[in-house]
Short mmCIF file of C-alpha atoms in Angstrom, two decimals:
data_model
loop_
_atom_site.label_atom_id
_atom_site.label_comp_id
_atom_site.label_asym_id
_atom_site.label_seq_id
_atom_site.Cartn_x
_atom_site.Cartn_y
_atom_site.Cartn_z
CA MET A 63 0.01 0.28 0.08
CA LYS A 64 2.70 2.33 0.90
CA LYS A 65 4.62 1.58 -2.06
CA TYR A 66 1.33 2.48 -4.73
CA TYR A 67 0.71 5.76 -2.19
CA ASN A 68 4.44 6.79 -2.89
CA PHE A 69 3.78 5.83 -7.05
CA VAL A 70 0.64 8.35 -6.83
CA ILE A 71 2.26 11.04 -5.02
CA LEU A 72 4.86 10.82 -7.93
CA ILE A 73 2.64 10.57 -10.50
CA ILE A 74 0.91 13.84 -9.73
CA CYS A 75 4.45 15.88 -9.18
CA LEU A 76 5.14 15.26 -12.62
CA LEU A 77 1.88 15.46 -14.39
CA ILE A 78 1.41 19.30 -12.55
CA PRO A 79 4.30 21.46 -13.91
CA PRO A 80 5.46 23.97 -10.80
CA LEU A 81 5.26 27.60 -11.98
CA PHE A 82 7.64 28.92 -9.55
CA SER A 83 10.83 25.88 -8.97
CA ALA A 84 14.08 27.87 -9.17
CA GLU A 85 16.21 26.90 -6.41
CA ILE A 86 16.79 29.94 -3.94
CA PRO A 87 20.42 30.58 -3.77
CA VAL A 88 22.06 30.47 -0.14
CA PHE A 89 22.52 34.72 -0.23
CA LEU A 90 18.92 35.26 -0.42
CA GLU A 91 17.56 32.85 1.86
CA ASP A 92 17.85 34.92 5.13
CA ALA A 93 18.51 38.08 3.42
CA GLU A 94 16.50 41.31 4.45
CA GLY A 95 15.97 44.47 4.14
CA GLU A 96 16.78 46.06 0.29
CA ILE A 97 19.20 44.03 -1.72
CA SER A 98 20.43 44.15 -5.30
CA VAL A 99 20.65 41.00 -7.28
CA ILE A 100 21.23 39.98 -11.03
CA LEU A 101 18.43 37.75 -12.32
CA LYS A 102 19.69 35.35 -14.99
CA VAL A 103 16.87 34.62 -17.30
CA ILE A 104 16.31 30.74 -18.61
CA ASP A 105 17.38 30.68 -22.64
CA SER A 106 17.03 27.53 -24.36
CA GLN A 107 17.56 28.54 -28.16
CA GLY A 108 21.44 29.44 -27.72
CA ASN A 109 23.41 31.16 -29.82
CA ASP A 110 23.67 29.93 -33.32
CA ASP A 111 21.89 32.22 -35.40
CA ILE A 112 24.56 34.58 -34.35
CA ASP A 113 27.17 32.56 -34.44
CA PHE A 114 26.13 32.11 -37.94
CA LEU A 115 26.12 35.73 -39.01
CA VAL A 116 29.44 36.10 -37.23
CA LYS A 117 31.41 33.50 -39.80
CA HIS A 118 29.18 34.66 -42.84
CA ARG A 119 32.02 36.73 -45.03
CA ASP A 120 29.30 37.78 -47.14
CA ILE A 121 28.08 40.07 -45.04
CA SER A 122 29.31 43.86 -44.15
CA LYS A 123 30.45 44.84 -40.61
CA GLN A 124 27.60 46.85 -40.78
CA GLU A 125 24.99 45.26 -41.84
CA LYS A 126 26.11 42.25 -39.58
CA HIS A 127 26.29 44.43 -36.47
CA LYS A 128 22.37 45.95 -37.41
CA LEU A 129 21.07 42.16 -37.38
CA ILE A 130 23.22 40.80 -34.44
CA ILE A 131 21.86 43.74 -32.33
CA GLU A 132 18.06 43.64 -33.53
CA LYS A 133 18.62 39.76 -32.76
CA MET A 134 20.16 39.92 -29.25
CA LYS A 135 17.33 42.73 -28.56
CA LYS A 136 14.33 40.56 -29.99
CA ARG A 137 15.31 37.60 -27.97
CA THR A 138 15.82 38.72 -24.91
CA LEU A 139 12.63 40.88 -24.84
CA ASP A 140 10.61 37.71 -25.47
CA LYS A 141 12.27 35.76 -22.76
CA GLN A 142 12.71 38.83 -20.39
CA GLN A 143 9.03 39.98 -20.71
CA ALA A 144 7.17 37.94 -18.42
CA ILE A 145 9.49 38.51 -15.40
CA LEU A 146 9.25 42.22 -16.39
CA ASP A 147 5.49 42.31 -16.00
CA GLU A 148 5.72 40.76 -12.54
CA ILE A 149 8.02 43.81 -11.87
CA LYS A 150 5.89 46.18 -12.89
CA HIS A 151 2.60 44.74 -11.18
CA ASN A 152 4.84 44.73 -7.90
CA LEU A 153 6.54 48.13 -8.28
CA GLU A 154 5.86 49.28 -4.58
CA TYR A 155 8.68 46.34 -3.94
CA VAL A 156 11.08 47.56 -5.99
CA SER A 157 13.68 50.69 -6.12
CA GLU A 158 15.14 50.14 -9.44
CA TYR A 159 15.61 47.71 -12.17
CA LYS A 160 17.20 47.22 -15.66
CA SER A 161 16.48 44.97 -18.70
CA PHE A 162 19.89 44.35 -20.62
CA TRP A 163 19.94 43.07 -24.41
CA ILE A 164 23.63 42.49 -24.35
CA SER A 165 23.02 40.08 -21.91
CA ASN A 166 19.92 38.12 -20.90
CA VAL A 167 19.83 39.39 -17.78
CA VAL A 168 17.63 41.91 -15.38
CA TYR A 169 19.04 44.10 -12.97
CA LEU A 170 16.55 44.22 -9.76
CA ARG A 171 17.05 46.33 -6.14
CA GLY A 172 14.36 46.35 -4.10
CA ASP A 173 12.38 44.28 -0.93
CA ALA A 174 14.04 41.11 -0.03
CA GLY A 175 11.14 38.92 0.26
CA PHE A 176 10.12 40.21 -3.68
CA ILE A 177 13.11 39.16 -4.77
CA ARG A 178 13.30 35.75 -2.96
CA TYR A 179 9.63 35.63 -4.56
CA ILE A 180 10.87 36.44 -8.23
CA SER A 181 13.89 34.51 -8.08
CA SER A 182 12.22 31.40 -7.86
CA ARG A 183 10.10 31.75 -10.96
CA ASP A 184 11.15 28.82 -13.34
CA ASP A 185 12.13 31.28 -16.64
CA VAL A 186 14.72 32.58 -13.67
CA GLU A 187 17.92 30.16 -14.52
CA ASN A 188 20.25 32.03 -11.79
CA VAL A 189 20.36 34.71 -9.43
CA PHE A 190 23.45 36.67 -8.87
CA LYS A 191 24.71 39.09 -5.96
CA ASN A 192 24.85 42.57 -7.51
CA LEU A 193 28.67 42.65 -6.54
CA PRO A 194 30.88 45.53 -6.26
CA LEU A 195 34.04 45.79 -8.63
CA MET A 196 37.46 46.26 -7.93
CA LEU A 197 39.96 48.29 -10.08
CA VAL A 198 42.96 46.78 -10.29
CA MET A 199 45.06 48.98 -8.50
CA PRO A 200 48.74 49.37 -9.72
CA VAL A 201 51.30 48.69 -7.15
CA ASP A 202 52.85 51.70 -6.94
CA SER A 203 53.52 55.10 -8.86
CA ALA A 204 55.73 58.21 -9.00
CA ILE A 205 55.21 61.68 -10.85
CA ALA A 206 57.30 61.45 -13.54
CA THR A 207 59.29 64.98 -13.39
CA ASP A 208 61.50 64.66 -16.50
CA PHE A 209 60.28 65.48 -19.83
CA LYS A 210 61.00 62.72 -22.79
CA THR A 211 61.10 63.27 -26.30
CA GLY A 212 61.19 60.33 -28.25
CA SER A 213 58.83 57.11 -26.96
CA GLU A 214 58.69 55.09 -24.16
CA PRO A 215 60.59 51.85 -23.39
CA GLY A 216 57.94 49.81 -23.35
CA LEU A 217 56.66 51.00 -26.54
CA ASP A 218 60.38 49.86 -27.93
CA VAL A 219 59.80 46.43 -26.37
CA ILE A 220 56.70 45.56 -28.09
CA GLY A 221 58.48 46.26 -30.99
CA VAL A 222 55.73 48.86 -32.11
CA LYS A 223 58.19 51.11 -34.30
CA THR A 224 58.40 48.82 -36.75
CA ALA A 225 54.67 48.94 -37.44
CA TRP A 226 54.75 52.76 -36.88
CA GLU A 227 57.62 52.53 -40.09
CA MET A 228 54.99 50.95 -42.38
CA GLY A 229 52.30 53.61 -41.53
CA LEU A 230 50.36 51.55 -39.01
CA THR A 231 49.72 53.81 -35.99
CA GLY A 232 46.08 52.72 -35.69
CA GLU A 233 44.53 55.41 -37.48
CA GLY A 234 40.62 54.81 -38.86
CA SER A 235 40.76 52.34 -35.23
CA ILE A 236 38.77 53.31 -32.15
CA VAL A 237 39.81 52.15 -28.19
CA CYS A 238 37.55 52.06 -25.14
CA ASN A 239 38.57 51.58 -21.23
CA PHE A 240 36.17 50.30 -18.63
CA ASP A 241 38.23 52.32 -15.99
CA THR A 242 37.89 55.62 -13.69
CA GLY A 243 37.15 57.89 -16.34
CA VAL A 244 40.01 60.03 -18.64
CA ASP A 245 40.97 63.64 -18.21
CA GLY A 246 39.90 64.38 -21.61
CA ASN A 247 41.50 68.17 -21.22
CA HIS A 248 44.84 65.89 -21.26
CA PRO A 249 46.98 67.68 -24.31
CA ALA A 250 48.23 63.94 -25.08
CA LEU A 251 44.70 62.84 -25.36
CA LEU A 252 42.38 65.53 -26.22
CA PRO A 253 42.97 65.38 -30.03
CA SER A 254 42.38 62.06 -30.26
CA TRP A 255 39.12 61.81 -28.36
CA ARG A 256 36.09 60.92 -30.18
CA GLY A 257 33.94 64.18 -29.37
CA SER A 258 36.60 66.32 -30.60
CA ASN A 259 36.64 64.37 -34.11
CA GLY A 260 33.18 65.55 -34.55
CA ALA A 261 31.10 62.72 -33.23
CA SER A 262 28.61 63.44 -30.20
CA VAL A 263 29.09 63.19 -26.65
CA SER A 264 26.93 60.37 -26.24
CA GLU A 265 28.91 58.20 -28.63
CA SER A 266 32.04 59.06 -26.83
CA TRP A 267 31.71 59.39 -23.61
CA PHE A 268 29.62 57.12 -21.03
CA ASP A 269 29.11 58.86 -17.50
CA PRO A 270 26.30 56.95 -15.55
CA TYR A 271 26.77 58.56 -12.20
CA THR A 272 27.63 62.24 -12.76
CA ASN A 273 26.53 62.68 -16.57
CA THR A 274 29.19 65.20 -17.23
CA ASP A 275 29.54 66.08 -20.92
CA PHE A 276 33.27 66.08 -20.85
CA PRO A 277 35.76 63.69 -19.81
CA VAL A 278 36.81 63.32 -16.84
CA ASP A 279 38.69 61.24 -14.27
CA SER A 280 38.53 61.42 -10.31
CA HIS A 281 41.16 58.90 -10.26
CA GLY A 282 44.01 59.45 -12.37
CA HIS A 283 44.10 55.69 -13.39
CA GLY A 284 42.05 55.52 -16.83
CA THR A 285 44.00 58.76 -17.78
CA HIS A 286 47.13 56.74 -17.28
CA THR A 287 45.76 53.59 -19.69
CA MET A 288 44.67 55.99 -21.95
CA GLY A 289 47.74 57.38 -22.43
CA THR A 290 49.41 54.16 -23.27
CA MET A 291 47.29 52.91 -26.04
CA VAL A 292 46.99 56.41 -27.66
CA GLY A 293 48.68 59.33 -26.24
CA LEU A 294 50.93 61.70 -28.00
CA ASP A 295 51.95 65.39 -27.17
CA GLY A 296 54.51 67.25 -29.31
CA GLY A 297 57.39 64.79 -29.61
CA ASP A 298 56.78 62.66 -26.76
CA THR A 299 54.84 59.48 -27.78
CA ILE A 300 53.40 57.49 -25.18
CA GLY A 301 50.98 55.55 -26.83
CA VAL A 302 50.90 52.65 -28.98
CA ALA A 303 48.31 53.48 -31.49
CA PHE A 304 48.76 57.10 -31.41
CA GLY A 305 46.63 57.64 -34.09
CA ALA A 306 43.40 56.03 -32.98
CA GLN A 307 40.50 57.69 -31.53
CA TRP A 308 39.52 56.87 -28.17
CA ILE A 309 35.96 56.24 -26.00
CA SER A 310 35.30 56.14 -22.71
CA ALA A 311 33.36 54.83 -19.96
CA ALA A 312 33.83 55.91 -16.30
CA VAL A 313 32.36 52.59 -14.73
CA VAL A 314 34.82 51.33 -12.10
CA ASP A 315 35.83 53.40 -8.93
CA ARG A 316 34.61 56.59 -9.44
CA GLY A 317 34.80 57.46 -5.89
CA GLY A 318 32.19 59.66 -3.63
CA GLY A 319 31.29 56.67 -1.40
CA VAL A 320 29.09 54.73 -4.43
CA GLN A 321 30.48 50.75 -5.32
CA ARG A 322 30.16 50.20 -8.56
CA THR A 323 28.79 47.29 -9.48
CA ILE A 324 27.91 44.26 -11.67
CA ALA A 325 24.93 46.10 -13.52
CA ASP A 326 27.39 48.96 -14.31
CA ILE A 327 29.80 46.99 -16.44
CA LEU A 328 26.83 45.55 -18.23
CA SER A 329 25.68 48.65 -19.00
CA ALA A 330 28.82 49.72 -20.18
CA PHE A 331 29.60 46.85 -22.12
CA GLN A 332 25.73 47.70 -23.65
CA TRP A 333 26.97 50.76 -24.27
CA ALA A 334 30.04 50.30 -25.55
CA ALA A 335 28.09 47.48 -28.34
CA ASP A 336 26.16 50.37 -29.96
CA PRO A 337 27.53 53.70 -28.77
CA ASP A 338 25.42 56.04 -31.05
CA GLY A 339 21.90 54.00 -30.12
CA ASP A 340 21.67 52.99 -33.82
CA PRO A 341 22.16 49.52 -35.19
CA SER A 342 22.28 50.28 -38.55
CA THR A 343 26.10 52.10 -38.00
CA SER A 344 29.02 50.64 -36.67
CA ASP A 345 31.65 53.05 -37.05
CA ASP A 346 31.20 54.46 -33.94
CA MET A 347 31.75 50.75 -32.39
CA PRO A 348 35.23 50.60 -30.65
CA ASP A 349 37.98 47.44 -31.72
CA VAL A 350 39.23 46.75 -28.34
CA ILE A 351 38.10 47.55 -24.76
CA ASN A 352 40.61 47.79 -22.45
CA ASN A 353 39.28 45.79 -18.54
CA SER A 354 40.99 47.09 -15.70
CA TRP A 355 38.83 45.72 -13.33
CA GLY A 356 37.84 42.40 -12.24
CA VAL A 357 36.57 40.42 -9.35
CA PRO A 358 39.57 38.70 -6.89
CA THR A 359 39.28 35.37 -6.56
CA GLY A 360 37.20 34.54 -3.39
CA TYR A 361 34.34 37.16 -3.96
CA LEU A 362 33.17 34.81 -6.44
CA GLY A 363 33.70 30.93 -7.41
CA ALA A 364 36.04 29.70 -9.46
CA CYS A 365 35.58 29.99 -13.53
CA ASP A 366 32.24 32.59 -12.44
CA MET A 367 29.86 32.95 -15.37
CA THR A 368 28.25 36.32 -14.81
CA PHE A 369 30.16 38.15 -17.50
CA TRP A 370 30.77 35.73 -19.60
CA GLU A 371 27.11 36.39 -22.16
CA ALA A 372 28.02 40.31 -22.18
CA ILE A 373 31.51 39.28 -23.01
CA ASP A 374 30.55 36.69 -26.06
CA ASN A 375 27.86 38.94 -27.55
CA VAL A 376 30.25 42.15 -27.39
CA GLU A 377 32.98 39.90 -29.16
CA ALA A 378 30.22 38.41 -31.61
CA LEU A 379 30.35 41.90 -32.78
CA GLY A 380 33.82 42.19 -33.51
CA ILE A 381 35.07 43.86 -30.01
CA VAL A 382 38.54 42.68 -28.63
CA CYS A 383 38.24 42.12 -24.70
CA LEU A 384 41.40 42.63 -22.82
CA PHE A 385 41.46 41.91 -18.74
CA ALA A 386 44.44 43.23 -16.81
CA ALA A 387 45.71 39.29 -14.93
CA GLY A 388 45.41 41.18 -11.47
CA ASN A 389 48.34 42.03 -8.90
CA GLU A 390 47.88 39.35 -6.77
CA GLY A 391 51.60 37.56 -7.76
CA PRO A 392 53.44 35.93 -7.39
CA PHE A 393 51.08 33.51 -5.93
CA SER A 394 49.57 30.76 -8.68
CA SER A 395 45.63 30.45 -9.61
CA THR A 396 45.37 34.50 -8.78
CA ILE A 397 43.79 35.51 -12.30
CA ARG A 398 40.53 37.51 -11.79
CA THR A 399 37.33 37.29 -12.84
CA PRO A 400 36.30 36.99 -15.54
CA ALA A 401 39.93 37.21 -16.97
CA ASP A 402 40.13 33.60 -15.70
CA ARG A 403 37.86 32.00 -18.17
CA ILE A 404 39.01 29.29 -20.54
CA THR A 405 36.05 28.61 -22.86
CA THR A 406 38.32 28.91 -26.30
CA GLN A 407 41.70 30.16 -26.66
CA PHE A 408 40.72 33.64 -27.25
CA ASN A 409 37.53 34.95 -24.74
CA SER A 410 38.81 37.05 -21.67
CA PHE A 411 42.37 37.37 -22.72
CA ALA A 412 44.05 37.88 -19.53
CA VAL A 413 47.47 40.19 -20.11
CA GLY A 414 50.01 39.67 -17.27
CA ALA A 415 53.31 42.25 -16.48
CA ILE A 416 56.99 42.17 -17.14
CA ASN A 417 59.85 44.43 -16.37
CA SER A 418 60.82 46.27 -19.64
CA GLN A 419 64.21 46.25 -18.60
CA THR A 420 64.87 43.06 -17.45
CA LEU A 421 61.61 41.27 -19.46
CA GLU A 422 61.58 39.28 -16.52
CA ILE A 423 57.43 38.55 -15.00
CA ALA A 424 56.87 41.17 -12.86
CA SER A 425 56.85 39.72 -9.07
CA PHE A 426 53.07 41.19 -8.62
CA SER A 427 51.82 40.06 -11.60
CA SER A 428 48.77 37.46 -11.02
CA ARG A 429 49.74 33.89 -12.03
CA GLY A 430 47.65 30.99 -13.62
CA PRO A 431 46.73 28.34 -14.06
CA SER A 432 43.05 29.42 -14.64
CA GLY A 433 40.87 28.62 -11.43
CA CYS A 434 38.31 26.94 -14.33
CA ASP A 435 40.03 23.84 -14.38
CA SER A 436 43.71 24.16 -12.31
CA VAL A 437 45.58 23.31 -15.41
CA THR A 438 44.99 25.57 -18.48
CA ILE A 439 47.77 28.38 -18.67
CA LYS A 440 46.99 31.73 -17.91
CA PRO A 441 47.77 34.94 -18.57
CA GLU A 442 47.96 34.43 -22.67
CA ILE A 443 49.98 37.22 -23.07
CA VAL A 444 52.42 39.52 -21.20
CA ALA A 445 53.73 43.07 -21.67
CA PRO A 446 55.57 45.94 -20.15
CA GLY A 447 53.73 46.70 -16.92
CA VAL A 448 56.56 47.88 -14.33
CA GLY A 449 57.55 51.82 -13.99
CA ILE A 450 55.59 52.59 -17.32
CA ARG A 451 55.01 56.38 -17.46
CA SER A 452 51.96 57.81 -18.83
CA CYS A 453 49.30 60.61 -18.80
CA ASP A 454 48.18 62.10 -15.64
CA ASN A 455 45.44 64.22 -14.30
CA GLY A 456 45.92 67.75 -14.74
CA GLY A 457 48.36 67.35 -17.89
CA GLY A 458 51.00 65.65 -16.33
CA TYR A 459 52.98 62.56 -16.79
CA ILE A 460 53.15 59.48 -13.53
CA SER A 461 55.34 56.29 -13.85
CA MET A 462 52.53 53.36 -12.30
CA SER A 463 53.27 49.74 -12.15
CA GLY A 464 50.83 47.10 -12.16
CA THR A 465 49.09 44.48 -14.95
CA SER A 466 46.56 47.34 -15.70
CA MET A 467 49.67 49.14 -17.16
CA ALA A 468 50.53 46.26 -19.49
CA THR A 469 47.33 45.44 -20.72
CA PRO A 470 46.84 48.62 -23.05
CA HIS A 471 50.13 48.32 -24.67
CA VAL A 472 48.15 44.77 -26.14
CA ALA A 473 44.77 47.14 -26.85
CA GLY A 474 47.02 49.44 -28.82
CA ALA A 475 48.62 47.13 -30.68
CA VAL A 476 44.90 45.23 -31.97
CA ALA A 477 44.29 48.90 -32.74
CA ILE A 478 47.33 48.61 -35.08
CA LEU A 479 46.47 45.16 -36.41
CA ARG A 480 43.00 46.20 -36.71
CA GLN A 481 44.45 49.27 -39.44
CA PHE A 482 46.47 46.69 -41.06
CA ASN A 483 43.39 44.10 -41.00
CA PRO A 484 40.14 45.16 -40.54
#
């Protein structure tokens, strides 16, 4: 009799599909008050249609950009609609929300009880904490008092002068950084800002916090990384691709006591994918994004997938994403997320630092192997990152050390390669 009873219960459970079946994450179980999360929406369709467009050689870059973004927007709207309707019907429990198309996620800030409720829906695949992001801070810095002419030693190490002699300076390419901002008035950077070259402010500068209409940098880090990519001031060449133009998203460590989070980076990826908001144009889109941020090991699990879809979709549009490996060396398996990803040989390219004088790996540079499998070699590439002189706030120059100083060398090289082979 007992076996028969259990069998009946099993049949009933199988015949009645639950409306709310997702597993509630541990961090949500006892949460109280107002919290902030990222809802990952279930999508069983996959990216086959977008992958087809990426590989299709007979479609122009401009048409490909339009078709891919339209597919992203339609797919995410279709998948998210029921969740968005649920949120709109319960706005008394919601402080803020945003639907994304660069990744099939919804940012939600509100009452913990309501977020528990909506997270249990069967169309919610996963729930992530909207964690604060951390700038890959330089390990040391020193004001550069000597004015140099010529080019920086790091540029000699990567052999970029050979490209310059061939007329390859990055002309026609666009670089972008996700960083603390940029001092747009710096004489080595102002001429190459896209906003100085006929483009609108909104497609050249992304500042969702202070909404300034001109690039600013409250820290100096972003100004330094941009200088290494494109800086040129008279006879002083500090940038790898001084012929390229730049845009910037100021979404990391802006100061003022406000934490920048996963949602902020997703907003930046979405902006960079279509800076002018017109999918039918692609000449506003950057060729490369230099990322000087990450989540240190221990804050997220190894090989965390939070950012993967956004990165995949940005790269599907033709944008190269580079990540500073982190400054947690010399210990092994210290590559930050998402630079630790190993899905392919090209996604989430991690950049380590070497000393341009000795060519030795910098002691601070984060090491592999990747925490994804504890085997795969990381980082994929290294570049000069010790004592790198570049732009500082206020029009001056400063030397800094870190993998954030190495990564823009590679980003500048990408801009030159794109000029050679668009």
